[in-house]
Amino acid sequence: MSIRSVAMACGMFVVTPACAAQFYIVQDIKKQSCTVSEESPKGDDQVMVGEGAYGDEASAKSDLNKMLVCTPPEASSEQPATK
């Protein structure tokens, strides 16, 4: 095996996990509702719930439906603000 082949193989292990999509269950603290997002929670008004990052959206949604700490967005009793 050449040095070039080894370098390419090592590079694949570094790049591959970064390319994989990750999904998070994010809770909006004010609304007490959760959504599945491809971005980790940001700011003081969002927190991550569940088991951290999920490898696929279906797993995240499945766990979201089992969560007791928050309600789905459509079940939220808070009405959107009107202008």
Tab-separated table of C-alpha atoms in Angstrom:
chain	number	residue	atom	x	y	z
A	1	MET	CA	0.000	0.000	0.000
A	2	SER	CA	1.388	3.374	-0.921
A	3	ILE	CA	1.600	6.368	1.390
A	4	ARG	CA	-0.947	8.127	-0.802
A	5	SER	CA	-3.492	5.318	-0.343
A	6	VAL	CA	-3.043	5.352	3.429
A	7	ALA	CA	-3.463	9.126	3.553
A	8	MET	CA	-6.665	8.945	1.500
A	9	ALA	CA	-8.085	6.179	3.705
A	10	CYS	CA	-7.355	8.177	6.867
A	11	GLY	CA	-8.926	11.268	5.326
A	12	MET	CA	-12.160	9.408	4.655
A	13	PHE	CA	-12.576	8.582	8.355
A	14	VAL	CA	-12.236	12.236	9.273
A	15	VAL	CA	-14.611	13.597	6.620
A	16	THR	CA	-17.359	10.942	6.657
A	17	PRO	CA	-18.826	11.586	10.150
A	18	ALA	CA	-18.939	15.323	9.523
A	19	CYS	CA	-21.027	14.779	6.389
A	20	ALA	CA	-23.671	12.688	8.133
A	21	ALA	CA	-26.848	14.562	9.014
A	22	GLN	CA	-27.699	14.824	12.670
A	23	PHE	CA	-31.087	15.625	14.126
A	24	TYR	CA	-31.910	17.108	17.517
A	25	ILE	CA	-35.081	17.408	19.571
A	26	VAL	CA	-35.220	21.088	20.484
A	27	GLN	CA	-37.574	22.529	23.100
A	28	ASP	CA	-38.721	26.136	22.991
A	29	ILE	CA	-38.731	26.999	26.691
A	30	LYS	CA	-41.352	29.745	26.432
A	31	LYS	CA	-43.873	27.675	24.471
A	32	GLN	CA	-42.988	24.315	26.057
A	33	SER	CA	-43.139	22.784	22.580
A	34	CYS	CA	-40.587	20.594	20.830
A	35	THR	CA	-39.501	20.194	17.239
A	36	VAL	CA	-36.975	18.071	15.363
A	37	SER	CA	-34.186	20.194	13.939
A	38	GLU	CA	-30.964	19.633	11.996
A	39	GLU	CA	-29.340	22.384	14.080
A	40	SER	CA	-28.436	22.097	17.727
A	41	PRO	CA	-30.260	24.504	20.059
A	42	LYS	CA	-28.915	28.033	20.211
A	43	GLY	CA	-29.625	30.841	22.617
A	44	ASP	CA	-31.210	30.902	26.037
A	45	ASP	CA	-34.739	30.147	24.836
A	46	GLN	CA	-33.999	26.664	23.417
A	47	VAL	CA	-32.714	23.465	25.007
A	48	MET	CA	-31.932	20.015	23.676
A	49	VAL	CA	-34.001	17.158	25.062
A	50	GLY	CA	-33.767	13.456	24.392
A	51	GLU	CA	-30.652	11.416	23.852
A	52	GLY	CA	-28.587	14.065	22.066
A	53	ALA	CA	-27.968	13.848	18.336
A	54	TYR	CA	-29.924	11.295	16.311
A	55	GLY	CA	-28.571	9.742	13.135
A	56	ASP	CA	-31.884	9.925	11.309
A	57	GLU	CA	-35.007	12.055	11.449
A	58	ALA	CA	-37.354	9.104	11.974
A	59	SER	CA	-35.629	8.138	15.249
A	60	ALA	CA	-35.783	11.708	16.502
A	61	LYS	CA	-39.486	12.006	15.638
A	62	SER	CA	-40.209	8.669	17.287
A	63	ASP	CA	-38.593	9.825	20.533
A	64	LEU	CA	-40.302	13.222	20.260
A	65	ASN	CA	-43.697	11.498	20.304
A	66	LYS	CA	-42.727	9.767	23.573
A	67	MET	CA	-41.510	12.930	25.356
A	68	LEU	CA	-43.496	14.036	28.382
A	69	VAL	CA	-41.495	17.231	28.982
A	70	CYS	CA	-43.069	19.110	26.103
A	71	THR	CA	-46.011	19.151	23.766
A	72	PRO	CA	-45.894	19.055	19.962
A	73	PRO	CA	-46.120	22.518	18.336
A	74	GLU	CA	-49.621	21.907	16.950
A	75	ALA	CA	-50.914	21.049	20.439
A	76	SER	CA	-49.575	24.238	21.990
A	77	SER	CA	-52.356	26.392	23.444
A	78	GLU	CA	-50.488	29.639	22.798
A	79	GLN	CA	-51.851	31.583	19.855
A	80	PRO	CA	-49.465	33.349	17.462
A	81	ALA	CA	-49.250	37.113	17.905
A	82	THR	CA	-51.160	39.177	15.364
A	83	LYS	CA	-49.979	42.478	13.994
